[in-house]
Amino acid sequence: MFPLVLLTVGAAYALGSWNWCGTWEERAPVLLSQVKAAGPLRAGAAKVALNPPFPVVVAGYAPPRAEAKEADPPLHARAVVLEVNGSRVGVVSLELLFVTDSVTARVRELARSSGLEDVLVLATHSHSSLGGYDPRLVSQLVGTGRFREDSLEAIATAASSALQQATASLTDVTLELGETKKPQFVYARSGGSESDGTLRRLVLRGAAAPVAELLFFAAHPTMVPRQRTYVDPDYPGRLSSLRESEGSGVTMLLQGTVGNVSVAFSEGQGMERVSAFARALATAAGEVPLSPMGSDVRLSLVRTEVSMPRPDASRLVPSLTRAAGDNLLCGSSERVAEVDALVLGPLQLVTVPGEPTVDAGAELVRRTGASGVLGLASGYVGYVEAPSLVRAERGESRRQYFGPTLLEQLGAAAELAASTAGFTR
C-alpha cells in the first residue's frame, strides 16, 4: 500500500501545483457610472432589522465556528438617501463582516425600484454577524461558512427596505461636519504607521431634528467572544443604537483605515467590555464640535472598475505549497474590483473594497486629494497594504491575497473616480 499512497500523494501535489490560474489580463480602470449635482440638499434615513434565516453560522473567523439561533442585540441595515436637484443616491450600511460583489449587485438591483440612480454599499466589519452569504470557496473556508442563498436574500431584502423607507422620508436638510482625534481608542496592528484615531462626524439636520448622523472611524469590531452562540453587531451596532436613542437620527458607523480597539481603554470583561467601548465612543461622538456647511452642496457618486493583479499566496503558505495556494486564491478571487468616490459638500471620500491599512490610506489620499478613505465598500478583496511593506513581508501583507501591485491598481482607479467626481485639493 505504501507505493500506492506515495503515488496518490505525489499525483495530488502535482495536480495542485499545476498553474490553474493562467494569465490575468491587466487593463486601465474604466468608468462604470457617475451621478453629479449641485444645489439644495435633501436627505432621508431609515433603520431596518436584518433577519437572518436561523440557524446560521457566526461569521468572522476560521473553524470551528459557533451556530446561532438568535441575535443579541439585533442586526440592522441602515440607509441614507441623498438628493440634490432631483439626483438621488443611497448609502447603505450593513452589520456584516464584509459585503461581496453579489450582495452589492443584489442591493442595487432592488434599489432601482426606489428611484435611486446609484447606491454605495458598506459593511460595519462586525466579526460576530451572520455568515453564509459569500459563495467564494476561500471565504467559506476561513470566514463566512457554507454559502446559503437565503442568507444573501435576507441581507439584500433588509438593505432594500431601508433604502425604500429612507427615500420615502426625504426632507430638506443642512450639513454639519466636524472631527476630533481619539488615539486612545485604537492601537496599531502589525507594522506600518500608527493607527489614525480620527473620529469624523457628519450630521444631516432637518428643520426639527437630525435626520441622520454618519460617523467615520477605524477599529476592528472583534470584541465579541468567538464562540458566542448569538449573532451580534459588536460595538458598531451598540454605538449606533445609543446615538439614535439620544436623538441623533439614524446613525451609521463607517470603517476607515485598519486599527484595533484599544483593550486598555475599555472597561469590564467579555460582553461588558463591548458595551463600555460603545458607550465611550458614543459619548466622544456627541462631543465632536460641528461646523455648519449650509444646505447648498455638491453631490457626486462615481464608480469605477479596475482589473486585479494575479493572486499571490507567497506570504500566506509554505513555499512548497505556493502554487497550490495561488490556485486556491485564483478560484476564489474576482478578476475585477470596484473603487468609488463620494463627494458631499466639503467631504471627499474614496472607497476601497477591502481593508486598507493606514499606510495604504495615506497613499490614496496623497494621490487623490481625498478627505479620507472608507473600507469594506462594494466588494471584498481582503487587506490592502503599502507596496513597500508587502515586499518586506511586514504589516498586513501576511494577510493580503495579492502581490505588491494591488495598491497601485486600486490607486489608479481611485484617481479616475476622484477626478471624475471633481475632487479639489
Coordinates of C-alpha atoms in Angstrom, one line a residue, residues 115-328:
G115 CA -35.8 55.7 -7.9
L116 CA -32.2 55.8 -6.9
E117 CA -29.6 56.4 -9.6
D118 CA -26.9 54.6 -7.6
V119 CA -26.1 53.1 -4.2
L120 CA -22.9 52.8 -2.2
V121 CA -23.0 49.6 -0.1
L122 CA -20.7 49.2 3.0
A123 CA -20.2 46.8 6.0
T124 CA -19.5 47.6 9.6
H125 CA -17.0 44.7 9.6
S126 CA -18.6 43.1 12.7
H127 CA -16.8 39.8 13.3
S128 CA -19.8 38.2 15.0
S129 CA -22.6 38.7 12.5
L130 CA -24.2 36.1 10.3
G131 CA -22.4 34.2 7.6
G132 CA -23.4 32.0 4.6
Y133 CA -23.7 34.8 2.1
D134 CA -20.4 34.5 0.2
P135 CA -20.2 31.8 -2.4
R136 CA -16.4 32.0 -2.8
L137 CA -14.5 28.9 -1.6
V138 CA -11.8 30.7 0.5
S139 CA -14.4 32.9 2.2
Q140 CA -16.5 29.8 3.1
L141 CA -13.4 28.1 4.5
V142 CA -11.9 30.9 6.5
G143 CA -14.6 33.4 7.4
T144 CA -18.3 33.1 6.4
G145 CA -19.1 29.3 6.3
R146 CA -21.2 27.4 3.8
F147 CA -23.0 29.5 1.3
R148 CA -26.8 29.8 1.5
E149 CA -28.9 31.7 -0.9
D150 CA -31.4 32.6 1.9
S151 CA -28.7 34.4 3.8
L152 CA -27.9 36.5 0.8
E153 CA -31.5 37.3 0.2
A154 CA -32.2 38.3 3.8
I155 CA -29.3 40.8 3.6
A156 CA -30.5 42.3 0.3
T157 CA -34.1 42.5 1.5
A158 CA -33.2 44.4 4.6
A159 CA -31.0 46.8 2.6
S160 CA -33.7 47.4 0.0
S161 CA -36.3 48.0 2.6
A162 CA -34.1 50.6 4.4
L163 CA -33.4 52.4 1.1
Q164 CA -37.1 52.5 0.3
Q165 CA -38.1 53.9 3.7
A166 CA -35.2 56.4 3.5
T167 CA -36.4 57.6 0.1
A168 CA -40.0 58.0 1.4
S169 CA -38.7 60.2 4.2
L170 CA -36.8 62.8 2.1
T171 CA -36.8 66.3 3.6
D172 CA -34.7 69.5 3.4
V173 CA -31.6 69.3 5.5
T174 CA -28.4 71.3 6.3
L175 CA -25.0 69.8 6.5
E176 CA -22.7 69.9 9.6
L177 CA -19.2 68.5 9.8
G178 CA -16.5 68.1 12.4
E179 CA -13.7 65.8 13.6
T180 CA -11.5 65.1 16.5
K181 CA -8.6 62.8 17.4
K182 CA -9.1 59.9 19.7
P183 CA -5.8 57.9 19.6
Q184 CA -6.6 56.3 23.0
F185 CA -9.5 54.3 21.3
V186 CA -7.3 52.3 18.9
Y187 CA -3.9 50.8 18.6
A188 CA -1.8 49.9 15.5
R189 CA -1.9 46.4 14.0
S190 CA 1.3 44.7 12.8
G191 CA 3.9 47.0 11.4
G192 CA 3.4 50.2 9.4
S193 CA 2.2 53.5 10.8
E194 CA 0.3 54.2 14.0
S195 CA -3.5 53.9 13.8
D196 CA -5.2 57.0 12.7
G197 CA -7.6 57.6 15.7
T198 CA -9.6 60.3 13.7
L199 CA -13.3 60.4 14.6
R200 CA -15.2 62.3 11.9
R201 CA -18.9 63.3 12.4
L202 CA -21.3 64.4 9.7
V203 CA -24.8 65.4 10.6
L204 CA -27.8 65.9 8.2
R205 CA -30.1 68.2 10.2
G206 CA -33.7 68.6 9.3
A207 CA -36.0 71.5 10.4
A208 CA -37.0 69.9 13.7
A209 CA -34.2 67.3 14.4
P210 CA -31.3 65.5 12.9
V211 CA -32.2 63.1 10.1
A212 CA -29.0 61.1 10.1
E213 CA -25.5 61.1 11.5
L214 CA -22.5 59.4 9.8
L215 CA -19.5 58.6 12.0
F216 CA -16.2 57.7 10.4
F217 CA -13.8 55.7 12.5
A218 CA -11.4 52.7 12.2
A219 CA -11.3 50.0 14.7
H220 CA -11.9 46.3 14.1
P221 CA -15.1 45.1 15.7
T222 CA -13.6 41.9 17.2
M223 CA -14.7 42.4 20.8
V224 CA -17.4 39.7 21.0
P225 CA -16.1 36.3 22.1
R226 CA -15.5 34.0 19.2
Q227 CA -17.7 31.1 20.3
R228 CA -20.7 33.1 21.4
T229 CA -23.8 31.4 20.1
Y230 CA -25.6 34.5 19.0
V231 CA -25.1 36.7 16.0
D232 CA -24.1 40.1 17.3
P233 CA -23.4 43.5 15.7
D234 CA -20.4 44.2 18.1
Y235 CA -19.7 47.7 19.1
P236 CA -20.9 49.4 15.8
G237 CA -24.5 48.3 16.4
R238 CA -24.5 49.2 20.0
L239 CA -22.9 52.6 19.3
S240 CA -25.5 53.4 16.6
S241 CA -28.4 52.4 18.8
L242 CA -27.1 54.5 21.7
R243 CA -26.7 57.6 19.5
E244 CA -30.2 57.0 18.0
S245 CA -31.7 56.8 21.4
E246 CA -30.2 60.2 22.2
G247 CA -31.9 61.8 19.2
S248 CA -29.1 61.8 16.6
G249 CA -31.3 60.4 13.8
V250 CA -30.3 57.2 12.0
T251 CA -26.6 56.7 12.9
M252 CA -24.1 54.8 10.7
L253 CA -20.5 53.9 11.7
L254 CA -18.3 53.6 8.6
Q255 CA -14.9 52.0 8.9
G256 CA -11.8 53.7 7.7
T257 CA -8.2 52.5 7.6
V258 CA -7.2 49.5 9.8
G259 CA -6.8 49.7 13.5
N260 CA -7.8 47.6 16.6
V261 CA -10.0 48.6 19.5
S262 CA -7.8 49.6 22.5
V263 CA -8.4 47.0 25.2
A264 CA -6.7 49.2 27.8
F265 CA -9.3 51.9 27.2
S266 CA -12.5 49.8 27.6
E267 CA -13.8 48.5 30.9
G268 CA -15.0 45.2 32.2
Q269 CA -14.8 41.7 30.7
G270 CA -16.5 39.9 27.9
M271 CA -19.7 41.5 26.7
E272 CA -19.4 44.2 29.3
R273 CA -16.3 45.5 27.5
V274 CA -18.2 45.7 24.2
S275 CA -20.9 47.8 25.7
A276 CA -18.4 50.0 27.6
F277 CA -16.5 50.8 24.4
A278 CA -19.7 51.6 22.5
R279 CA -20.7 54.0 25.3
A280 CA -17.3 55.7 25.4
L281 CA -17.3 56.1 21.6
A282 CA -20.9 57.3 21.6
T283 CA -20.0 60.0 24.2
A284 CA -17.0 61.0 22.2
A285 CA -19.1 61.3 19.0
G286 CA -21.6 63.6 20.7
E287 CA -18.7 65.9 21.8
V288 CA -17.2 66.4 18.3
P289 CA -17.5 70.1 17.5
L290 CA -19.6 70.7 14.3
S291 CA -19.3 73.4 11.7
P292 CA -22.3 74.4 9.7
M293 CA -21.9 73.8 5.9
G294 CA -25.3 75.1 4.8
S295 CA -27.8 73.4 2.5
D296 CA -26.3 74.1 -0.9
V297 CA -23.8 71.4 -1.6
R298 CA -22.1 69.4 -4.3
L299 CA -23.1 65.7 -4.5
S300 CA -21.2 63.1 -6.5
L301 CA -21.0 59.4 -6.6
V302 CA -18.7 57.9 -9.1
R303 CA -18.0 54.2 -9.5
T304 CA -15.0 52.7 -11.4
E305 CA -13.8 49.2 -12.2
V306 CA -10.2 48.0 -12.2
S307 CA -8.6 44.7 -13.2
M308 CA -7.0 42.9 -10.3
P309 CA -3.4 41.6 -10.2
R310 CA -2.9 37.8 -10.2
P311 CA -3.4 36.4 -6.6
D312 CA -0.2 35.8 -4.7
A313 CA 0.0 33.2 -1.8
S314 CA 3.7 33.5 -1.2
R315 CA 3.3 35.2 2.2
L316 CA 0.3 33.1 3.2
V317 CA 1.5 29.5 2.8
P318 CA 4.8 27.5 3.0
S319 CA 7.0 27.8 -0.2
L320 CA 6.4 24.2 -1.2
T321 CA 2.6 24.8 -1.4
R322 CA 2.9 28.2 -3.0
A323 CA 1.5 27.1 -6.4
A324 CA -1.5 25.3 -4.7
G325 CA -2.1 28.3 -2.6
D326 CA -2.2 30.5 -5.7
N327 CA -4.6 28.2 -7.4
L328 CA -6.9 28.3 -4.3

